[in-house]
Short mmCIF file of C-alpha atoms and ligand atoms in Angstrom, two decimals:
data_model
loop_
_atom_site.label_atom_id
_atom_site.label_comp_id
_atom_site.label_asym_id
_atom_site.label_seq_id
_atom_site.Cartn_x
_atom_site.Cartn_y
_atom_site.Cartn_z
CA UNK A 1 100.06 108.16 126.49
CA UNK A 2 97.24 107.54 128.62
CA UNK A 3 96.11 104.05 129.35
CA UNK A 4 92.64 103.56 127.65
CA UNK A 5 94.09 105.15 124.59
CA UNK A 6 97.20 102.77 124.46
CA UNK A 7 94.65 99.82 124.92
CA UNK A 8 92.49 101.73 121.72
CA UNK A 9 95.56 101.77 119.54
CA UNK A 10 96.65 97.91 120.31
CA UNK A 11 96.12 96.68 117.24
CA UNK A 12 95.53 93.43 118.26
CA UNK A 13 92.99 94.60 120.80
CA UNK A 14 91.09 96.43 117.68
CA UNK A 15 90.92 93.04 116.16
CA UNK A 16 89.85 91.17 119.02
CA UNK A 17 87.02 94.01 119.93
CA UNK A 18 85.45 93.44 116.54
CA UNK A 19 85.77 89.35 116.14
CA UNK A 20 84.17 89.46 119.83
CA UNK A 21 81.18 91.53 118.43
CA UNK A 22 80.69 89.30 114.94
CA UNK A 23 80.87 86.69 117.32
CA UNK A 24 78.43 87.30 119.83
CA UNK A 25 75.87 88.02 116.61
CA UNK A 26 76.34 84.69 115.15
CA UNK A 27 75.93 83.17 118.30
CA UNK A 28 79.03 81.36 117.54
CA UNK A 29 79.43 78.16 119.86
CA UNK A 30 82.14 79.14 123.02
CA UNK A 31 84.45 76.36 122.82
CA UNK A 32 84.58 77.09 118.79
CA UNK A 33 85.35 80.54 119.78
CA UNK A 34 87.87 79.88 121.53
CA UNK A 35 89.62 77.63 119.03
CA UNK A 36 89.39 80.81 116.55
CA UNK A 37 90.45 83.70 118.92
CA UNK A 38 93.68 83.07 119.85
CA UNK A 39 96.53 82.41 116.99
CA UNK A 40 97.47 78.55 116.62
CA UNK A 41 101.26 78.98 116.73
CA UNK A 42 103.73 81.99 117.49
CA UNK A 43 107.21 81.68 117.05
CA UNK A 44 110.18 84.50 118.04
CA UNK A 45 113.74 84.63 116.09
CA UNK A 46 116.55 86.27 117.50
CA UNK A 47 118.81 86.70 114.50
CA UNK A 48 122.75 87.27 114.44
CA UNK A 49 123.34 89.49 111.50
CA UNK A 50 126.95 90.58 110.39
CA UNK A 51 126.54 94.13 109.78
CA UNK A 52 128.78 96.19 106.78
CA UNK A 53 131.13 97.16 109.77
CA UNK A 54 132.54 94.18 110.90
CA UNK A 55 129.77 94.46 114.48
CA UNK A 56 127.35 91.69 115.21
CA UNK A 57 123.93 92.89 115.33
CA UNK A 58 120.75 90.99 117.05
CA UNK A 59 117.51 91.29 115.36
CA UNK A 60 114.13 89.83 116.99
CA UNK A 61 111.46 88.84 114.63
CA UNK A 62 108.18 86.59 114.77
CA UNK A 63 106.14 84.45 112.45
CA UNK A 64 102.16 84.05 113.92
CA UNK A 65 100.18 81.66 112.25
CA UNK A 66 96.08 82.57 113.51
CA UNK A 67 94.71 79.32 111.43
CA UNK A 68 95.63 76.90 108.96
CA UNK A 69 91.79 75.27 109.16
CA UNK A 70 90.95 76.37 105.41
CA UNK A 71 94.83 75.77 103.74
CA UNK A 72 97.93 76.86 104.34
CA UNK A 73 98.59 79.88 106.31
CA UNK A 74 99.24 83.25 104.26
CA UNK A 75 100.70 86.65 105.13
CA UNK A 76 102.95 89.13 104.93
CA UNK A 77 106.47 90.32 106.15
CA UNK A 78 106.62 93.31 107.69
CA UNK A 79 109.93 94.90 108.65
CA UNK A 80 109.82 97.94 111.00
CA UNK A 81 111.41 99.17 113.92
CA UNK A 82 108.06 99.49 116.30
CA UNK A 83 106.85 95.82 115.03
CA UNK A 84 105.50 94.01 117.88
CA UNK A 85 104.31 90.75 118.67
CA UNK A 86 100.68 91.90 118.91
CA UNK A 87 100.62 93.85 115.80
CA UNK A 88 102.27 90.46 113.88
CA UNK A 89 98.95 88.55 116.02
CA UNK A 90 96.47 91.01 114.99
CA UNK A 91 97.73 90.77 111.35
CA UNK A 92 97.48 87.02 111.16
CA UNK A 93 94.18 86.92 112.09
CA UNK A 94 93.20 89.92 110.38
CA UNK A 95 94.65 87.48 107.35
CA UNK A 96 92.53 84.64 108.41
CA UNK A 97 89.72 86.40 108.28
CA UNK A 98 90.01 88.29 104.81
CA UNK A 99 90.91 85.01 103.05
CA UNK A 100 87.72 83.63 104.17
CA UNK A 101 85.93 86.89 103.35
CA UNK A 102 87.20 86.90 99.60
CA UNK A 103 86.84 82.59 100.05
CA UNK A 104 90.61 81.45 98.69
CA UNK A 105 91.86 78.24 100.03
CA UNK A 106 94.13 80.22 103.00
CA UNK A 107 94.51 81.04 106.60
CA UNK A 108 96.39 83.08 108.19
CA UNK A 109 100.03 84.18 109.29
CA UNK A 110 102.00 87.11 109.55
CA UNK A 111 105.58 88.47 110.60
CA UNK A 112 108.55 90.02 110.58
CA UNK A 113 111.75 91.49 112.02
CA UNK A 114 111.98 94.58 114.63
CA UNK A 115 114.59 96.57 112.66
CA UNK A 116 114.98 99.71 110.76
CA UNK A 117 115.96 99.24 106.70
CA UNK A 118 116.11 102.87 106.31
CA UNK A 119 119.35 102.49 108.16
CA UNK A 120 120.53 99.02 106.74
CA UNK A 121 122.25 98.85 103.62
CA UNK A 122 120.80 96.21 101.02
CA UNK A 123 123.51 93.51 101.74
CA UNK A 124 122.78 93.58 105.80
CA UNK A 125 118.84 93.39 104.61
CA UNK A 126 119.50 90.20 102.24
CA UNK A 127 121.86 88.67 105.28
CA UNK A 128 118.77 89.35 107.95
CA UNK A 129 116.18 87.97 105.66
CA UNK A 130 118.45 84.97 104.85
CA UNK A 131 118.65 84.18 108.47
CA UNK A 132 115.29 85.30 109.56
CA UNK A 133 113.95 82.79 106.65
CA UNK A 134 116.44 80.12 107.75
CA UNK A 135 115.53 79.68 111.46
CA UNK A 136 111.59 79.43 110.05
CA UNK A 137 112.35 76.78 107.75
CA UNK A 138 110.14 74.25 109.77
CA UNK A 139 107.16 76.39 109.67
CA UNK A 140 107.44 78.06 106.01
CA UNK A 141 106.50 76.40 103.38
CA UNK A 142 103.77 76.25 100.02
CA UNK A 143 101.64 73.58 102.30
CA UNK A 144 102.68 75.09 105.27
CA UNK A 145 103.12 79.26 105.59
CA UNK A 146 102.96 81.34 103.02
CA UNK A 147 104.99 84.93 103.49
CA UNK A 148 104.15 87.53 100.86
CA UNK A 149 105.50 91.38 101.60
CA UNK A 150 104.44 93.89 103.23
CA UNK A 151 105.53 97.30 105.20
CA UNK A 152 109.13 97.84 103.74
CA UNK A 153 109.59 94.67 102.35
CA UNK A 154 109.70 94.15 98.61
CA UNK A 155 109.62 91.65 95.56
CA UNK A 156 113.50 91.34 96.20
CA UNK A 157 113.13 90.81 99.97
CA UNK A 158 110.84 87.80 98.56
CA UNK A 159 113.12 86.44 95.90
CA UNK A 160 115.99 86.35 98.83
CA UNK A 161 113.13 84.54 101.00
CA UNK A 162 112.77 82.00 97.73
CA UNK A 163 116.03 80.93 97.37
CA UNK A 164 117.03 80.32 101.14
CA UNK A 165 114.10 78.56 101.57
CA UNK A 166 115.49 76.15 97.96
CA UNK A 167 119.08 75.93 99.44
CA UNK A 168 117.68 74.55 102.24
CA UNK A 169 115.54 71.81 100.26
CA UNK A 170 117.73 71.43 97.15
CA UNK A 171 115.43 72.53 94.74
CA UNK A 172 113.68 75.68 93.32
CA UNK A 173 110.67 76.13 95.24
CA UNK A 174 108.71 79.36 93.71
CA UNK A 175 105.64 78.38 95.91
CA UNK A 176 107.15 78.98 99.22
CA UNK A 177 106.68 82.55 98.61
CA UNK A 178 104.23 85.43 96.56
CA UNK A 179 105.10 89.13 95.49
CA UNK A 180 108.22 87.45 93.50
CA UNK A 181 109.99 89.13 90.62
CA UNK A 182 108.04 87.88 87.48
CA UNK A 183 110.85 86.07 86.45
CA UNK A 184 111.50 83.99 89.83
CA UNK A 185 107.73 82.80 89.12
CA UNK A 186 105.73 85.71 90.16
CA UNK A 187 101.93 86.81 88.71
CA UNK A 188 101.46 89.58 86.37
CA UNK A 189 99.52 92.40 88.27
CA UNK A 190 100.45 91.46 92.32
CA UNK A 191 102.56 94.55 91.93
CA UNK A 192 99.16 96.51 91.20
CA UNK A 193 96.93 94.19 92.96
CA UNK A 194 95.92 95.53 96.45
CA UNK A 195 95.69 98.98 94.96
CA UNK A 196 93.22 97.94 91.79
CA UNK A 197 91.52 95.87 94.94
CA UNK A 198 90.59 99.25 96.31
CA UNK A 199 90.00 100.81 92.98
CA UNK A 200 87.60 98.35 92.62
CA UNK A 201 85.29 98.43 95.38
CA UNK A 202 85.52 102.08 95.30
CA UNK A 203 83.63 102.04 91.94
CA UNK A 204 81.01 99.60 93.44
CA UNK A 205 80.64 101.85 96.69
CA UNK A 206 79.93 104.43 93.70
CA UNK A 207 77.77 102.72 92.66
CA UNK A 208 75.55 102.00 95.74
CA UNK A 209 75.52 106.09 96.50
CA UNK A 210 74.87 106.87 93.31
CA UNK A 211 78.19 108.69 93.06
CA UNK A 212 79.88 109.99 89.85
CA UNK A 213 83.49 109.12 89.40
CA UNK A 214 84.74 111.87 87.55
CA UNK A 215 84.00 114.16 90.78
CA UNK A 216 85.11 112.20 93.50
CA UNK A 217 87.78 113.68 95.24
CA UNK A 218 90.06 111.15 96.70
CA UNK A 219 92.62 111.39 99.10
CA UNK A 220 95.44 108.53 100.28
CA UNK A 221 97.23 108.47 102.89
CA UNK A 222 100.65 106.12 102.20
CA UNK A 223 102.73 106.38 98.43
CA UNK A 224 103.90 102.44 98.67
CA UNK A 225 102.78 99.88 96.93
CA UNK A 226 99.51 100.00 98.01
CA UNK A 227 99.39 103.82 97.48
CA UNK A 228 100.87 104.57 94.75
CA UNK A 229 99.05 101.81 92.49
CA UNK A 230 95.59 102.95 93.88
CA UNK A 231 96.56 106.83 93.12
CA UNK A 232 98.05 105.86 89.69
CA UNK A 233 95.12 103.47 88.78
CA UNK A 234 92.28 105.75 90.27
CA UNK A 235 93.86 108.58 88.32
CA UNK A 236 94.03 107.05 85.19
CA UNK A 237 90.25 105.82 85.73
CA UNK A 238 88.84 109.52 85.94
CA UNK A 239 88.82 109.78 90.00
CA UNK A 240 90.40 113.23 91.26
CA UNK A 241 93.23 112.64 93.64
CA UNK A 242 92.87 115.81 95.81
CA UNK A 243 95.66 114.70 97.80
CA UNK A 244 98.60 112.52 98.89
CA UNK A 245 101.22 111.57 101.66
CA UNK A 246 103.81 109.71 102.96
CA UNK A 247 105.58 109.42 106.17
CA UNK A 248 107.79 113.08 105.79
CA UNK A 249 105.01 114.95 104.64
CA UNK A 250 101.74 115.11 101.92
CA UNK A 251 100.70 117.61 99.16
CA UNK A 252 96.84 119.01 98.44
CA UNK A 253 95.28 120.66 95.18
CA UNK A 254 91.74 120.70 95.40
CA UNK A 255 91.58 120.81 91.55
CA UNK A 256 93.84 117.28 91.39
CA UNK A 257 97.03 116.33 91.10
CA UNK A 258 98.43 115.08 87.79
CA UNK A 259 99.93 111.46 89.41
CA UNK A 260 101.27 110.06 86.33
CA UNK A 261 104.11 113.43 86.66
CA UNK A 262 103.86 113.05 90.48
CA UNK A 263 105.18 109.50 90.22
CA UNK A 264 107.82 110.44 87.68
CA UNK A 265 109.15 112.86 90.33
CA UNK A 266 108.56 110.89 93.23
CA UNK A 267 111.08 107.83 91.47
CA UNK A 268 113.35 110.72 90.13
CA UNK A 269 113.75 112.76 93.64
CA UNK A 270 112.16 109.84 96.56
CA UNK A 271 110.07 112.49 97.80
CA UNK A 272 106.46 113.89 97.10
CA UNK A 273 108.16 117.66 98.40
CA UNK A 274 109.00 120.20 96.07
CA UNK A 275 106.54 119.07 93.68
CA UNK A 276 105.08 121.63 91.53
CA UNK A 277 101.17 122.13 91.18
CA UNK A 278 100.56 121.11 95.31
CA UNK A 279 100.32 122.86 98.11
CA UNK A 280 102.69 120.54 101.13
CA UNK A 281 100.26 119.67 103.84
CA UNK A 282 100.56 117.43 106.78
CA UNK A 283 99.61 113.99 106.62
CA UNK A 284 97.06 114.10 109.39
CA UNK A 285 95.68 117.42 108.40
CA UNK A 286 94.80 115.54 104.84
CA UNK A 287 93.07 112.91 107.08
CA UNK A 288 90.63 115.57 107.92
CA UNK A 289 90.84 117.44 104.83
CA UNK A 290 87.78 117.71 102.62
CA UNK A 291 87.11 115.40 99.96
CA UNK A 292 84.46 112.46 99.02
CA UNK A 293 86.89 109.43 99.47
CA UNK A 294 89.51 108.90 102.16
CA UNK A 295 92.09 106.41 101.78
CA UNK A 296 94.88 105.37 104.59
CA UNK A 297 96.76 103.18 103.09
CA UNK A 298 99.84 103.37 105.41
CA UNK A 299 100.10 102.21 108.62
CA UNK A 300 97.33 101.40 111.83
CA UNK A 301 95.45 103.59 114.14
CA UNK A 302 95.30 106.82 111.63
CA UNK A 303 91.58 107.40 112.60
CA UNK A 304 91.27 107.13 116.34
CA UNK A 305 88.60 108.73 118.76
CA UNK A 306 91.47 111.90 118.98
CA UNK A 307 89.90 112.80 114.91
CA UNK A 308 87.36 110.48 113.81
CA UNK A 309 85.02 112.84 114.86
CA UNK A 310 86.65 115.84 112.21
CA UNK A 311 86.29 113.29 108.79
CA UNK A 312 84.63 114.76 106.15
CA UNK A 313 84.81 112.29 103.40
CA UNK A 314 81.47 110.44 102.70
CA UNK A 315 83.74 107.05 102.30
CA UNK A 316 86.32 105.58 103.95
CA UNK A 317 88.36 102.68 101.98
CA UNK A 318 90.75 101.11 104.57
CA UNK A 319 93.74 100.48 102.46
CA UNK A 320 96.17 99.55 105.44
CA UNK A 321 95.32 96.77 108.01
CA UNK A 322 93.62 97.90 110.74
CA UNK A 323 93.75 102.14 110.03
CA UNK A 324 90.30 102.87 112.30
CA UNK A 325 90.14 101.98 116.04
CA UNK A 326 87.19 100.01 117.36
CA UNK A 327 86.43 103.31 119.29
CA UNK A 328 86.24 105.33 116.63
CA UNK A 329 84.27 102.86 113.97
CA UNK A 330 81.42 104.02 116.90
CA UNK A 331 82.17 107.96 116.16
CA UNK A 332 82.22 106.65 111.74
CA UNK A 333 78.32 105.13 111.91
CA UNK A 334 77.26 108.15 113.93
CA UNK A 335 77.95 110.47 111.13
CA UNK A 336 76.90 108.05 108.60
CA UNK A 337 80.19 107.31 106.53
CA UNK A 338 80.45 104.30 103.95
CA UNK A 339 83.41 102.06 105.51
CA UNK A 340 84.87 99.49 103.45
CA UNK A 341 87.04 97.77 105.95
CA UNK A 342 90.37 96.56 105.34
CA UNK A 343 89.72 92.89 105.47
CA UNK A 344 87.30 93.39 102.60
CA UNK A 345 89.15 96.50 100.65
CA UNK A 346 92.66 95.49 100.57
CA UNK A 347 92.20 92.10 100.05
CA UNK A 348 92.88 92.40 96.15
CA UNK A 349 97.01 91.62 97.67
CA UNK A 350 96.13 88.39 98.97
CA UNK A 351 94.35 88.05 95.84
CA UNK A 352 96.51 87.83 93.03
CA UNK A 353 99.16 86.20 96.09
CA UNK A 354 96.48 83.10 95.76
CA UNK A 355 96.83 82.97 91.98
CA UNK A 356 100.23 83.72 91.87
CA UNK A 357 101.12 80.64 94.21
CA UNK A 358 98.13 78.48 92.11
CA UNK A 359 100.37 79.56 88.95
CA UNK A 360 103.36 78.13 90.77
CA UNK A 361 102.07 75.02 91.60
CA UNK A 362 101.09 74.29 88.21
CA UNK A 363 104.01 75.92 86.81
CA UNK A 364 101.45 77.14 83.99
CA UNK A 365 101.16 81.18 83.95
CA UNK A 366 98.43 83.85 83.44
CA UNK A 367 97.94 86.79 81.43
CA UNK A 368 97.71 90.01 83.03
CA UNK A 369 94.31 90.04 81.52
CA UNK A 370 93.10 86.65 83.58
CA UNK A 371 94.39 88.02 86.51
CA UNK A 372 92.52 91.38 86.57
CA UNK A 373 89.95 89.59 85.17
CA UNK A 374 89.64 87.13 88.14
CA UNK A 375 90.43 89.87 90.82
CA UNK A 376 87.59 92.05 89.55
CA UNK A 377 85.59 89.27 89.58
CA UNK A 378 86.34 88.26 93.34
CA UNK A 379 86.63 91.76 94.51
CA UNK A 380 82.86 92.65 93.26
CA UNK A 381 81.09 89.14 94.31
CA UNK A 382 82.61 90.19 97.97
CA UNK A 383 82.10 93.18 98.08
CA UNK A 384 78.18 92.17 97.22
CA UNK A 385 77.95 89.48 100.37
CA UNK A 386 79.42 92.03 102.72
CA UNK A 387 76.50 94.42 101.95
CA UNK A 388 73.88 91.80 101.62
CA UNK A 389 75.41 90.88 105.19
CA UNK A 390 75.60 94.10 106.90
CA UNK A 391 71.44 94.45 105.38
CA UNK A 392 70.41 91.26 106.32
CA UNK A 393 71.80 91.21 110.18
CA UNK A 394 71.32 94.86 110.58
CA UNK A 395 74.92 95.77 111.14
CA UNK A 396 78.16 97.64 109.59
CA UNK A 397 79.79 96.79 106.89
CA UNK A 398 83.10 95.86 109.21
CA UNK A 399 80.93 93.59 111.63
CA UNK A 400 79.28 92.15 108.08
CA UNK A 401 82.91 91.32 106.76
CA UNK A 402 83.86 89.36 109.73
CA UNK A 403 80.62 87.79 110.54
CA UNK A 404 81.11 86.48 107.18
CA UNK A 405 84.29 85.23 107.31
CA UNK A 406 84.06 83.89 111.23
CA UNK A 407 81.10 81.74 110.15
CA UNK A 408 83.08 80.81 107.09
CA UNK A 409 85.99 79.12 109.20
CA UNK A 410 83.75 77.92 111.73
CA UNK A 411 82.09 76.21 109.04
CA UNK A 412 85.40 74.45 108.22
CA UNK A 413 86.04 73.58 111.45
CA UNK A 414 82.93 71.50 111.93
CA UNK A 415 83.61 69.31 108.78
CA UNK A 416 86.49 69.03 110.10
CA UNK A 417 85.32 67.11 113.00
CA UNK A 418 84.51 69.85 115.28
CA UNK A 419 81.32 68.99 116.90
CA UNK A 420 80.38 72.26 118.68
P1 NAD B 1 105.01 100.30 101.88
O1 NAD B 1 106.13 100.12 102.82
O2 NAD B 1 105.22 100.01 100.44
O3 NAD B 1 104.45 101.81 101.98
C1 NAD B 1 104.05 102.43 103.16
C2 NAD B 1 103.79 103.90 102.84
O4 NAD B 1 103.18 104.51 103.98
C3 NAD B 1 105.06 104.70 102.54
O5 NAD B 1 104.80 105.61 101.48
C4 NAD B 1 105.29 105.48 103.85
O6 NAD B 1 106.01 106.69 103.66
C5 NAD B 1 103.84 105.75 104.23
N1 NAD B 1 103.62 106.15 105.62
C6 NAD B 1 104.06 105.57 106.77
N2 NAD B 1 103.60 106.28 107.83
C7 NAD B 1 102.88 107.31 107.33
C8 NAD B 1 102.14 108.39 107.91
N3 NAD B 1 102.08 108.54 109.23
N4 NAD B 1 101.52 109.27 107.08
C9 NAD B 1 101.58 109.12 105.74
N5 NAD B 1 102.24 108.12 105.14
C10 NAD B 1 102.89 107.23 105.92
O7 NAD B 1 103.80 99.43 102.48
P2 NAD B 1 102.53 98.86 101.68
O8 NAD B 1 102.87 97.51 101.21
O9 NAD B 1 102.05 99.88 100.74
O10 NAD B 1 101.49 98.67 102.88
C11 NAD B 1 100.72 99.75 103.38
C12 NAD B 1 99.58 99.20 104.22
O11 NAD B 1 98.78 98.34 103.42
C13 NAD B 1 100.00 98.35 105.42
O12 NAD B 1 99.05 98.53 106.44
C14 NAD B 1 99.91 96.93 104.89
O13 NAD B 1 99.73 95.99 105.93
C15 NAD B 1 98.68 97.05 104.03
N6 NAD B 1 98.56 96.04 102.98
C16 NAD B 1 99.55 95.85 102.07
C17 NAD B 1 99.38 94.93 101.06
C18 NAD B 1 100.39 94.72 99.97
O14 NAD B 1 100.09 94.00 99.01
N7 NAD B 1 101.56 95.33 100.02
C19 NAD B 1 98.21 94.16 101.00
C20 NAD B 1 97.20 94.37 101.94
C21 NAD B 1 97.39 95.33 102.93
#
């Protein structure tokens, strides 16, 4: 790959581009820049792991935590085989910042483990996240760190992370961790809760261009949790999900496809192919496809300079962290498209993790209702600043968001003793 397009697609590169730029508008102070830019602590795990076979295997993995300034850091655990230091960096930031955005008492961590669970088997996963968890003991913890899951990890992945963590201190500590089963202390409606995020600010984006939901065409990139809960809520809600994809391959029907029978098939067979009623299609072809709303909701850098350029949707809601490269948010304004960025849209996760770990500490739980209720309520009043933002300053919606949340944490720091 050439050289200016591997520095475009380092996603912690596409963070830093775009905190530089809110920066530089607020005319932040320079020495409380430089507190916020660079992540407070970064730690790297080398974990033995007995594998099924009898063979020792070495797994690396990292926790970053960008800022604890505003609480304790939050963020998720990501397990994949091209997981790299920078993308855990720009992730814990990118947490710091949407925490502050949608104002919960958070900053922000991510991390994970360089390995492939498509290949493990579930007992080497629970004996890697065992030991992964174990050598982060000192920096986990409900004051501390915060993990909640992310790319391939699950609500088991977290229970396993909940009870090393309570071996380790000799007693049940449901706090230490969000995305739980309901049972181990988890929130009604996480499950749902970054997908009804995006549903959400979708129907306020609606709103502002006078859109009509029952024909917007919507297509989503990614069928896990995020994806699968925006398609099945969206659908249910009246929007038209033209079409859909994972990693091996997407399907198109420009007159909608039924999701409530797609996800039936998709649990029966663990595939979207072969479904009736859908043409297959590439999943970068449906990038480009037409439609009204575009949805990645996958993985980074799936609109770069290389197709920005061929969107046709009239708004993009940035499911996944960082999907759009700084380069090509340049290529997005000059044709005019609505961007919700993903530190505003997908922040419904990091939500309903806030009240799920509030519920913990008080050991006192929700209704489903109260938790939609109080998601909708904090998805709308955000999405509201970040347009009053991006008005008042004259700039995107993305440079709005973190303008917003920079100056928020800034803020902290200074009553915090931060004279700058
Ligand atoms: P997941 O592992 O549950 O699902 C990922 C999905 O993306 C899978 O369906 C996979 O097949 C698909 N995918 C991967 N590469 C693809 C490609 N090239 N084309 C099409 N599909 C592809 O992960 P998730 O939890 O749904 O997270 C997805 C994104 O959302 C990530 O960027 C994550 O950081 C972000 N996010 C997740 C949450 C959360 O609550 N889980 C919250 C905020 C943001």
């Amino acid at each position: 790959m050439a050289t200016a397009y591997l520095e475009e697609v380092n996603p912690w590169q596409a963070q830093v581009l775009r905190s530089d730029l809110a920066t530089k508008k607020l005319k932040l102070h320079e020495g409380l820049w430089k507190i916020l830019r660079e992540p407070n602590r970064e730690v790297i795990v080398h974990v033995p792991v007995q594998m099924d076979d009898g063979t020792l295997e070495i797994f690396t993995g990292f926790r970053v935590q960008h800022s604890i300034d505003r609480g304790p850091a939050k963020g998720g655990i990501r397990y994949s085989p091209n997981l790299t230091l920078d993308e855990a960096r720009a992730l814990a930031s990118w947490m710091t910042w949407k925490c502050a955005l949608v104002n919960i008492p958070f900053g922000g961590a991510a991390g994970g483990v360089i390995c492939d669970p498509d290949k493990m088997s579930k007992r080497e996963l629970e004996r890697l996240t065992r030991r992964y968890t174990a050598e982060l003991m000192e920096v986990l913890g409900p004051e501390k760190d915060v993990p909640g899951p992310d790319i391939n990890t699950d609500e088991q992945i977290m229970a396993w992370i909940m009870d090393t963590y309570s071996m380790h201190v000799r007693h049940t500590v449901t706090a230490v961790v969000t995305g739980k089963p309901l049972e181990l202390g988890g929130s009604h409606g996480r499950t749902e809760a970054t997908g009804r995020g995006l549903m959400i600010v979708c129907d306020e984006a609606l709103k502002r261009l006078r859109m009509d939901r029952d024909h917007t065409r919507v297509i989503i990139q990614g069928f896990g949790n995020v994806g699968s809960n925006a398609a099945r809520l969206m659908h249910g809600r009246g929007y038209k999900i033209v079409g859909i994809s994972t990693s091996t391959g997407g399907l198109y029907n420009k007159n909608g496809i039924d999701i409530d029978a797609l996800w039936m098939y998709y649990k029966r067979t663990n595939t979207l192919m072969g479904f009736p009623d859908a043409v297959e299609s590439d999943s970068a072809e449906l990038l480009v496809a037409d439609c009204d709303i575009l949805i990645p909701a996958a993985v980074e850098n799936q609109i770069t300079s290389r197709n920005a350029d061929r969107l046709k949707a009239k708004i993009l809601c940035e499911g996944a962290n960082g999907p759009t490269t700084a380069e090509a948010d340049d290529i997005l304004a000059d044709k005019r498209m609505f961007v919700i960025p993903d530190i505003l849209a997908n922040s419904g996760g990091v939500t309903v993790s806030y009240f799920e770990w509030v519920q913990d500490r008080q050991g006192y739980f929700w209704l489903e209702s109260e938790v939609n209720d109080q998601l909708e309520h904090t998805m709308r009043t955000s999405f509201t600043e970040v347009l009053q933002y991006a008005e008042t300053h004259d700039v995107s919606n993305r440079i709005a968001a973190y303008m917003l949340a920079v100056d928020r944490v800034a803020y902290t720091l200074r009553l915090r003793g931060i004279y700058a």
